[in-house]
C-alpha cells in the first residue's frame, strides 16, 4: 500500500521533523516563521514511532544556517532537519544545543538584570543531554530544563 | 590584568596574588596620591555604609576625586533612566566606576556598556569580589601563606555570597574546608560539585566545635532571620551557631576568626578581645585591597 503523507511534500526547502507536538508553535516562534513570506505547512499530533505523537513543519524555498536552526534544540532536541531539493532529501542534519545561547531563553532568576532592564539574555550551556542546564552570563545562576521559559520573538 | 573586577573568578591565581602584593605596599604607606586629577565615580543604587566608605577612603588616599551618589532615591533612576544610560553618562565623567546595584548581573552588564573600568561593589546576592579580595588579604596577612590551610566556614552557606566567592577564590590554593551550617542553609550542590571537581577536601557538620582545634581560619557569617520561613526554626538555630570564648581554649595559636560584618549574635562580644579575633582588622584591610584594585585597573601595578 502506498504511504500517504499527512503533510504534503515540498519541492524545495527545509523539513523540520520529529518536533514534540506541544513545541511546534514555539519552534515557529523561535525561528520567526510567522514573519516570513514563504509557504509553510505543518502538522501536529501525527503518529511517530520515536515520539508517539510528533509535529512536523515544512518550509518552502527556505534554508537555515546551523547556528540558527540549532536555536530550536532547546525545545525540540530530537528534531531532524531535512534539506529538500526537487522533492529529494539531499541533506539530513541533527541538532546540537549551541555552546552559548543568545536571547531565546529567559533567566529563571527573578532578580537577574535581564528580567528588569532591556538586556538580551546570554547563557553558557553547561549540559545539553539529557537535561539542559544553562548558566546565565549576567547573574551567574543556572536555569534548568524544568524552569526553561522561551522568550517570544513577538514584541 | 582584566579590565574590570566583576566576579572573583575573573581573576586568575596570579592576578589575585599580584593584587594582594600591591595591597601590602599600600598598607606600608597608605597615603599615595598617585591619581591626582583622576575622578572616581562611586555610584550606589542601594545603601551601604561599610563598602562605600571603604572605597571612598581608598580613592581619597590615592589622591583621586570622588563623585557619585549613595542612594538611587534622588537620581534620574527615579525618572526611569535605564542602567545603560546612567553608566554611559557616568563613564563620560569618570576614569573608573565603583558600583553597587540590587539586581544580579547588573555589574557585568555595566562593564559591557562602560568605556572605563568598572568595579563591582556588590550586585544583589550575586558577587562582591572586593570583599573576597580583602578576605584573602586578611588570610594571607595572618597566616603568612594561602596554601594548604584548614578553613572552617560557619553560618549561612546557602545564600551567603561572600562564602561562595571565598570558596571559588581559595580553590587556587589547595585548602581543606569544614562547612558548618543548619540543614536549611547547607552549601548548595553546585559548590560541592565545584570542590569535588577541583579535588578539594571538605566535610560538613552541624556542630560548631567540629574541627575547631585544627582550624587556621574560622570564617563566620550571619544567619539571617528572613531566610527562614518559620520563625521558630530561626530561634532554634541562631544560638547554636554562636561562637564564644570558652570554645576557643584549645585552638591553634595562629587561628584567626574572620567575619564580613555586620555581626549580630554569631560571635559573642567576649571573643572581641581574644587574640583570635580579627574581624575588625579585616575591615581595615579593605581599604588597602581596594586601593590595590583601583590602582591596577587604572594601570599602576607596581609602586
Coordinates of C-alpha atoms in Angstrom, one line a residue:
Chain A
X1 CA 0.0 0.0 0.0
X2 CA 1.3 3.4 -0.9
X3 CA 2.3 5.5 2.1
X4 CA 0.4 8.8 2.1
X5 CA 1.9 11.9 3.7
X6 CA -0.2 13.8 6.2
X7 CA 1.6 17.0 5.3
X8 CA 2.2 17.1 1.6
X9 CA 5.7 17.1 0.2
X10 CA 7.6 20.3 -0.8
X11 CA 9.7 20.7 -3.9
X12 CA 12.5 22.8 -2.4
X13 CA 13.1 23.9 1.2
X14 CA 13.5 22.6 4.7
X15 CA 11.5 20.0 6.7
X16 CA 11.7 20.0 10.5
X17 CA 10.6 16.6 11.6
X18 CA 10.2 14.9 15.0
X19 CA 9.2 18.0 16.8
X20 CA 7.3 17.4 20.1
X21 CA 3.7 18.3 19.2
X22 CA 3.4 20.8 22.0
X23 CA 6.5 22.6 20.8
X24 CA 5.5 23.3 17.2
X25 CA 4.3 26.8 17.9
X26 CA 7.4 27.5 19.9
X27 CA 9.6 26.4 17.1
X28 CA 7.7 28.6 14.7
X29 CA 8.2 31.5 17.1
X30 CA 11.9 30.9 17.7
X31 CA 12.6 30.7 14.0
X32 CA 10.4 33.7 13.3
X33 CA 8.4 31.6 10.7
X34 CA 5.3 33.7 11.4
X35 CA 7.1 36.7 9.8
X36 CA 8.4 35.3 6.5
X37 CA 6.6 35.2 3.1
X38 CA 7.4 31.6 2.3
X39 CA 4.8 28.9 2.1
X40 CA 4.7 26.9 5.3
X41 CA 2.7 23.7 6.1
X42 CA 2.7 22.0 9.4
X43 CA 1.1 19.1 11.2
X44 CA 0.6 18.4 14.9
X45 CA -0.2 15.1 16.8
X46 CA 0.9 13.0 13.9
X47 CA 1.9 9.4 14.6
X48 CA 5.5 8.8 15.4
X49 CA 7.4 5.6 16.4
X50 CA 10.0 7.8 18.1
X51 CA 7.8 10.2 20.0
X52 CA 4.4 8.7 20.0
X53 CA 3.0 11.9 18.7
X54 CA 5.0 14.4 16.7
X55 CA 4.9 17.6 14.9
X56 CA 6.3 18.5 11.5
X57 CA 7.0 21.8 9.8
X58 CA 7.7 22.2 6.1
X59 CA 9.1 25.5 4.8
X60 CA 9.3 26.0 1.1
X61 CA 12.3 27.7 -0.5
X62 CA 13.9 28.4 2.8
X63 CA 17.2 27.1 4.2
X64 CA 18.7 27.8 7.6
X65 CA 22.2 28.3 8.9
X66 CA 23.2 25.7 11.5
X67 CA 23.6 28.4 14.1
X68 CA 20.0 29.5 13.5
X69 CA 18.4 26.1 13.4
X70 CA 20.3 24.9 16.5
X71 CA 18.3 27.5 18.4
X72 CA 15.3 25.1 18.4
X73 CA 17.4 22.3 20.0
X74 CA 16.3 23.6 23.4
X75 CA 12.6 22.8 22.8
X76 CA 13.0 20.0 20.2
X77 CA 16.2 18.2 20.9
X78 CA 15.2 15.1 18.8
X79 CA 14.2 17.1 15.7
X80 CA 15.6 16.0 12.4
X81 CA 16.3 18.6 9.7
X82 CA 15.9 17.5 6.1
X83 CA 17.0 19.7 3.2
X84 CA 14.9 19.2 0.2
X85 CA 15.8 19.8 -3.5
X86 CA 13.4 18.8 -6.2
X87 CA 11.4 16.5 -3.8
X88 CA 14.5 14.7 -2.8
X89 CA 16.2 14.8 0.7
X90 CA 19.7 16.0 -0.2
X91 CA 20.9 16.5 3.3
X92 CA 20.0 15.4 6.9
X93 CA 21.1 17.4 9.8
X94 CA 20.9 16.7 13.6
X95 CA 20.6 19.4 16.1
X96 CA 23.2 20.4 18.7
X97 CA 22.4 22.7 21.6
X98 CA 24.7 25.7 21.0
X99 CA 27.5 26.3 23.4
X100 CA 26.2 29.8 24.0
X101 CA 22.6 30.9 23.7
X102 CA 21.8 34.5 23.0
X103 CA 18.2 35.6 23.6
X104 CA 15.6 32.9 23.2
X105 CA 15.7 31.8 26.9
X106 CA 14.5 33.8 29.9
X107 CA 16.7 33.7 33.0
X108 CA 14.8 32.0 35.8
X109 CA 16.3 34.3 38.5
X110 CA 13.7 37.0 39.2
X111 CA 16.5 39.3 40.5
X112 CA 18.5 39.0 37.3
X113 CA 19.2 42.3 35.4
X114 CA 17.8 40.7 32.2
X115 CA 14.4 40.4 33.8
X116 CA 14.3 44.1 34.7
X117 CA 16.1 46.1 32.0
X118 CA 16.2 45.8 28.2
X119 CA 19.3 43.5 28.3
X120 CA 19.4 40.5 25.9
X121 CA 19.9 37.2 27.8
X122 CA 23.1 35.2 27.3
X123 CA 23.8 31.7 28.6
X124 CA 26.6 29.2 28.5
X125 CA 25.4 25.7 28.0
X126 CA 26.6 23.6 30.9
X127 CA 24.7 20.4 30.0
X128 CA 22.6 19.7 26.9
X129 CA 21.8 16.0 27.5
X130 CA 19.7 14.6 28.9
X131 CA 18.7 17.8 30.8
X132 CA 19.5 21.2 29.7
X133 CA 21.4 23.4 32.2
X134 CA 22.2 27.0 31.2
X135 CA 24.5 29.4 33.1
X136 CA 23.4 33.0 33.0
X137 CA 26.3 35.3 31.8
X138 CA 24.9 38.1 34.0
X139 CA 23.6 36.8 37.3
X140 CA 25.6 33.5 37.2
X141 CA 22.6 31.4 38.2
X142 CA 21.6 28.2 36.5
X143 CA 18.4 27.9 34.5
X144 CA 17.5 24.2 34.1
X145 CA 15.1 22.3 31.9
X146 CA 12.2 22.4 34.4
X147 CA 12.4 26.2 34.5
X148 CA 13.2 26.9 30.9
X149 CA 11.0 29.6 29.5
X150 CA 11.3 30.7 25.9
X151 CA 11.2 34.4 25.1
X152 CA 8.8 35.1 22.4
X153 CA 10.0 36.8 19.2
X154 CA 6.8 38.7 19.2
X155 CA 7.3 42.2 20.6
Chain B
X1 CA 45.1 42.3 34.2
X2 CA 41.4 42.2 33.3
X3 CA 39.8 45.5 32.5
X4 CA 37.1 45.2 35.2
X5 CA 36.5 43.4 38.5
X6 CA 33.1 41.9 38.4
X7 CA 33.4 38.4 39.8
X8 CA 36.3 36.9 41.7
X9 CA 36.6 34.2 39.1
X10 CA 37.6 36.8 36.5
X11 CA 41.0 36.9 38.2
X12 CA 43.5 34.1 37.9
X13 CA 45.6 32.9 40.8
X14 CA 48.5 35.1 39.7
X15 CA 46.3 38.1 39.3
X16 CA 44.9 37.6 42.8
X17 CA 48.4 37.3 44.2
X18 CA 49.6 40.4 42.3
X19 CA 46.7 42.4 43.7
X20 CA 47.5 41.2 47.3
X21 CA 51.1 42.1 46.8
X22 CA 50.2 45.6 45.7
X23 CA 47.8 45.9 48.7
X24 CA 50.7 45.1 51.0
X25 CA 52.6 48.0 49.6
X26 CA 49.7 50.3 50.2
X27 CA 49.4 49.1 53.8
X28 CA 53.1 50.1 54.4
X29 CA 52.2 53.6 53.3
X30 CA 48.5 54.3 52.7
X31 CA 48.9 57.9 51.6
X32 CA 49.8 57.6 47.9
X33 CA 48.3 60.4 45.9
X34 CA 49.3 58.8 42.6
X35 CA 45.9 59.6 40.9
X36 CA 45.7 63.3 41.4
X37 CA 43.5 64.7 38.7
X38 CA 41.6 61.4 38.3
X39 CA 37.9 61.2 39.0
X40 CA 36.3 58.0 40.5
X41 CA 32.6 57.6 40.4
X42 CA 31.1 55.9 43.4
X43 CA 27.5 55.0 42.4
X44 CA 25.5 53.1 45.0
X45 CA 22.0 52.3 43.9
X46 CA 21.3 50.8 47.3
X47 CA 22.7 52.0 50.6
X48 CA 25.9 50.5 52.0
X49 CA 27.9 52.1 54.8
X50 CA 31.0 50.0 55.1
X51 CA 31.8 49.2 51.5
X52 CA 31.1 52.7 50.2
X53 CA 33.2 54.4 52.9
X54 CA 36.0 51.9 52.3
X55 CA 36.1 52.6 48.6
X56 CA 35.8 56.4 49.0
X57 CA 38.7 56.3 51.6
X58 CA 40.7 54.2 49.2
X59 CA 40.0 56.7 46.3
X60 CA 40.9 59.7 48.6
X61 CA 44.1 58.1 49.8
X62 CA 45.1 57.7 46.1
X63 CA 44.5 61.4 45.6
X64 CA 41.5 60.9 43.3
X65 CA 38.4 63.0 43.4
X66 CA 35.1 61.1 44.1
X67 CA 31.8 61.8 42.5
X68 CA 28.6 59.8 42.9
X69 CA 25.6 59.0 44.9
X70 CA 24.8 56.8 47.9
X71 CA 21.2 56.1 47.2
X72 CA 19.3 55.9 43.9
X73 CA 16.4 57.8 45.6
X74 CA 17.3 61.3 44.3
X75 CA 18.8 60.5 41.0
X76 CA 17.5 60.2 37.4
X77 CA 16.9 56.5 38.1
X78 CA 13.6 57.5 39.7
X79 CA 12.7 59.2 36.4
X80 CA 13.0 55.8 34.8
X81 CA 16.5 56.1 33.4
X82 CA 17.9 52.7 32.4
X83 CA 21.2 51.4 33.9
X84 CA 22.7 51.5 30.5
X85 CA 22.1 55.3 30.1
X86 CA 23.3 56.0 33.6
X87 CA 26.5 54.1 33.0
X88 CA 27.1 55.7 29.6
X89 CA 26.7 59.1 31.2
X90 CA 28.9 58.4 34.2
X91 CA 31.6 56.8 32.2
X92 CA 31.9 60.1 30.3
X93 CA 32.7 61.9 33.5
X94 CA 34.8 59.5 35.5
X95 CA 38.0 57.4 35.0
X96 CA 36.7 54.5 36.9
X97 CA 33.3 53.4 38.3
X98 CA 32.6 51.7 41.6
X99 CA 29.0 50.4 41.5
X100 CA 26.6 48.7 43.9
X101 CA 23.2 47.7 42.5
X102 CA 20.5 45.4 43.9
X103 CA 20.0 43.5 40.6
X104 CA 22.1 40.4 40.0
X105 CA 24.3 40.7 36.9
X106 CA 24.0 44.5 36.8
X107 CA 27.7 44.9 37.3
X108 CA 28.6 42.6 34.4
X109 CA 26.2 44.5 32.2
X110 CA 27.6 47.8 33.3
X111 CA 31.1 46.7 32.4
X112 CA 29.8 45.9 28.9
X113 CA 28.4 49.4 28.3
X114 CA 31.0 51.4 30.2
X115 CA 34.1 52.9 28.4
X116 CA 36.0 52.9 31.7
X117 CA 36.9 50.2 34.2
X118 CA 34.0 49.0 36.5
X119 CA 34.4 47.6 40.0
X120 CA 31.5 45.6 41.3
X121 CA 30.8 46.6 44.9
X122 CA 28.0 44.1 45.2
X123 CA 25.3 43.1 42.7
X124 CA 22.5 41.8 44.7
X125 CA 23.1 38.3 46.1
X126 CA 25.5 37.5 43.3
X127 CA 29.1 38.8 43.7
X128 CA 31.1 41.0 45.9
X129 CA 34.6 40.4 44.7
X130 CA 36.4 43.2 46.7
X131 CA 35.1 41.6 49.9
X132 CA 36.7 38.3 48.8
X133 CA 39.9 40.1 47.9
X134 CA 40.1 41.6 51.4
X135 CA 39.3 38.2 52.9
X136 CA 42.2 36.7 51.0
X137 CA 44.4 39.6 52.1
X138 CA 43.4 39.0 55.7
X139 CA 44.1 35.3 55.5
X140 CA 47.5 35.9 53.8
X141 CA 48.5 38.5 56.3
X142 CA 47.6 36.5 59.4
X143 CA 48.8 33.1 58.2
X144 CA 51.8 34.2 56.0
X145 CA 50.5 32.0 53.2
X146 CA 47.4 31.0 51.4
X147 CA 48.3 27.4 50.5
X148 CA 47.1 24.3 52.4
X149 CA 45.1 26.0 55.1
X150 CA 42.3 24.5 57.1
X151 CA 39.3 26.7 56.9
X152 CA 36.0 26.4 58.8
X153 CA 33.1 28.3 57.3
X154 CA 30.1 28.8 59.6
X155 CA 26.6 30.1 59.1
X156 CA 24.5 30.8 56.0
X157 CA 26.3 28.7 53.4
X158 CA 23.3 28.6 51.1
X159 CA 22.7 32.3 50.3
X160 CA 26.0 33.8 51.6
X161 CA 27.7 35.3 48.5
X162 CA 30.9 36.0 50.5
X163 CA 31.1 32.3 51.3
X164 CA 30.6 31.2 47.7
X165 CA 33.2 33.7 46.4
X166 CA 35.7 32.8 49.1
X167 CA 35.3 29.1 48.1
X168 CA 36.0 29.9 44.5
X169 CA 39.0 32.1 45.2
X170 CA 40.6 29.7 47.8
X171 CA 40.2 26.8 45.3
X172 CA 43.5 28.1 43.8
X173 CA 45.4 27.3 47.0
X174 CA 44.5 23.7 48.0
X175 CA 42.6 24.4 51.2
X176 CA 40.6 21.9 53.2
X177 CA 37.2 23.1 54.3
X178 CA 34.8 22.3 57.1
X179 CA 31.3 23.7 56.4
X180 CA 29.1 24.2 59.5
X181 CA 25.5 25.2 59.0
X182 CA 21.9 24.3 59.8
X183 CA 20.5 21.8 57.3
X184 CA 18.3 24.6 55.8
X185 CA 21.4 26.6 54.9
X186 CA 23.7 23.9 53.7
X187 CA 26.2 24.7 50.9
X188 CA 24.4 24.2 47.6
X189 CA 25.1 21.2 45.4
X190 CA 26.8 23.2 42.7
X191 CA 29.5 24.4 45.1
X192 CA 30.0 20.9 46.5
X193 CA 30.4 19.7 42.9
X194 CA 32.8 22.5 42.2
X195 CA 35.0 21.4 45.1
X196 CA 34.9 17.8 44.1
X197 CA 36.0 18.6 40.5
X198 CA 38.9 20.7 41.9
X199 CA 39.9 17.8 44.2
X200 CA 39.4 19.9 47.3
X201 CA 38.6 18.0 50.5
X202 CA 35.7 19.2 52.6
X203 CA 33.4 17.9 55.3
X204 CA 30.0 19.2 56.5
X205 CA 28.7 19.4 60.1
X206 CA 26.1 20.9 62.2
X207 CA 28.4 21.2 65.1
X208 CA 30.3 24.5 65.6
X209 CA 33.0 22.7 67.5
X210 CA 33.8 20.3 64.6
X211 CA 37.5 20.7 63.7
X212 CA 37.7 24.0 65.7
X213 CA 41.0 23.0 67.2
X214 CA 42.7 22.2 63.9
X215 CA 41.4 25.2 62.0
X216 CA 43.7 28.0 60.8
X217 CA 40.7 30.3 59.9
X218 CA 37.2 30.3 61.2
X219 CA 35.0 32.3 58.8
X220 CA 31.8 33.3 60.5
X221 CA 28.7 34.6 58.6
X222 CA 25.4 35.9 59.8
X223 CA 22.4 33.7 59.7
X224 CA 19.6 36.0 58.5
X225 CA 16.2 35.7 60.0
X226 CA 14.5 36.4 56.7
X227 CA 16.0 33.1 55.3
X228 CA 13.6 31.1 57.4
X229 CA 10.0 30.6 56.5
X230 CA 9.3 29.5 60.1
X231 CA 10.5 32.0 62.8
X232 CA 10.7 29.1 65.3
X233 CA 13.3 27.5 63.1
X234 CA 15.4 30.7 63.2
X235 CA 15.2 30.9 67.0
X236 CA 16.3 27.3 67.2
X237 CA 19.4 27.7 65.1
X238 CA 20.5 31.2 65.9
X239 CA 22.2 30.4 69.2
X240 CA 23.6 27.1 68.1
X241 CA 25.9 28.9 65.6
X242 CA 27.2 31.4 68.1
X243 CA 30.9 31.4 68.8
X244 CA 32.0 32.3 72.3
X245 CA 35.4 32.5 74.1
X246 CA 35.1 29.2 76.0
X247 CA 35.1 27.3 72.7
X248 CA 38.5 28.7 71.8
X249 CA 40.6 27.3 74.7
X250 CA 42.3 24.6 72.6
X251 CA 42.5 26.4 69.3
X252 CA 45.7 26.7 67.3
X253 CA 47.7 29.8 68.2
X254 CA 47.7 31.1 64.6
X255 CA 43.9 30.6 64.3
X256 CA 42.0 33.8 63.3
X257 CA 38.3 34.5 63.2
X258 CA 37.0 36.4 60.2
X259 CA 33.6 37.9 59.6
X260 CA 32.4 40.1 56.7
X261 CA 30.3 42.1 59.2
X262 CA 27.8 43.3 60.3
X263 CA 27.7 40.8 63.1
X264 CA 24.6 40.1 65.2
X265 CA 25.0 37.4 67.8
X266 CA 27.0 34.7 65.9
X267 CA 30.2 35.9 67.6
X268 CA 29.8 36.7 71.3
X269 CA 31.4 40.0 72.3
X270 CA 33.6 38.2 74.8
X271 CA 35.6 37.0 71.7
X272 CA 36.4 40.5 70.7
X273 CA 39.4 40.9 73.0
X274 CA 40.7 37.5 72.2
X275 CA 43.9 37.3 70.1
X276 CA 42.0 35.1 67.7
X277 CA 39.5 37.9 66.8
X278 CA 40.5 39.5 63.5
X279 CA 37.2 40.8 62.1
X280 CA 37.8 44.5 62.9
X281 CA 41.3 44.4 61.4
X282 CA 39.8 42.6 58.4
X283 CA 37.6 45.6 57.6
X284 CA 40.6 47.9 57.8
X285 CA 42.4 45.7 55.2
X286 CA 39.6 46.5 52.8
X287 CA 41.0 50.0 52.2
X288 CA 44.4 48.6 51.1
X289 CA 43.0 45.9 48.9
X290 CA 40.6 48.4 47.3
X291 CA 43.5 50.8 46.7
X292 CA 45.3 48.0 45.0
X293 CA 42.3 47.0 42.8
X294 CA 41.6 50.6 41.8
X295 CA 45.3 51.2 41.1
X296 CA 45.7 48.1 39.0
X297 CA 42.6 48.9 36.9
X298 CA 43.9 52.4 36.3
X299 CA 47.2 50.9 35.0
X300 CA 49.5 51.1 38.0
X301 CA 50.6 47.6 39.0
X302 CA 53.9 48.5 40.7
X303 CA 54.8 51.2 43.2

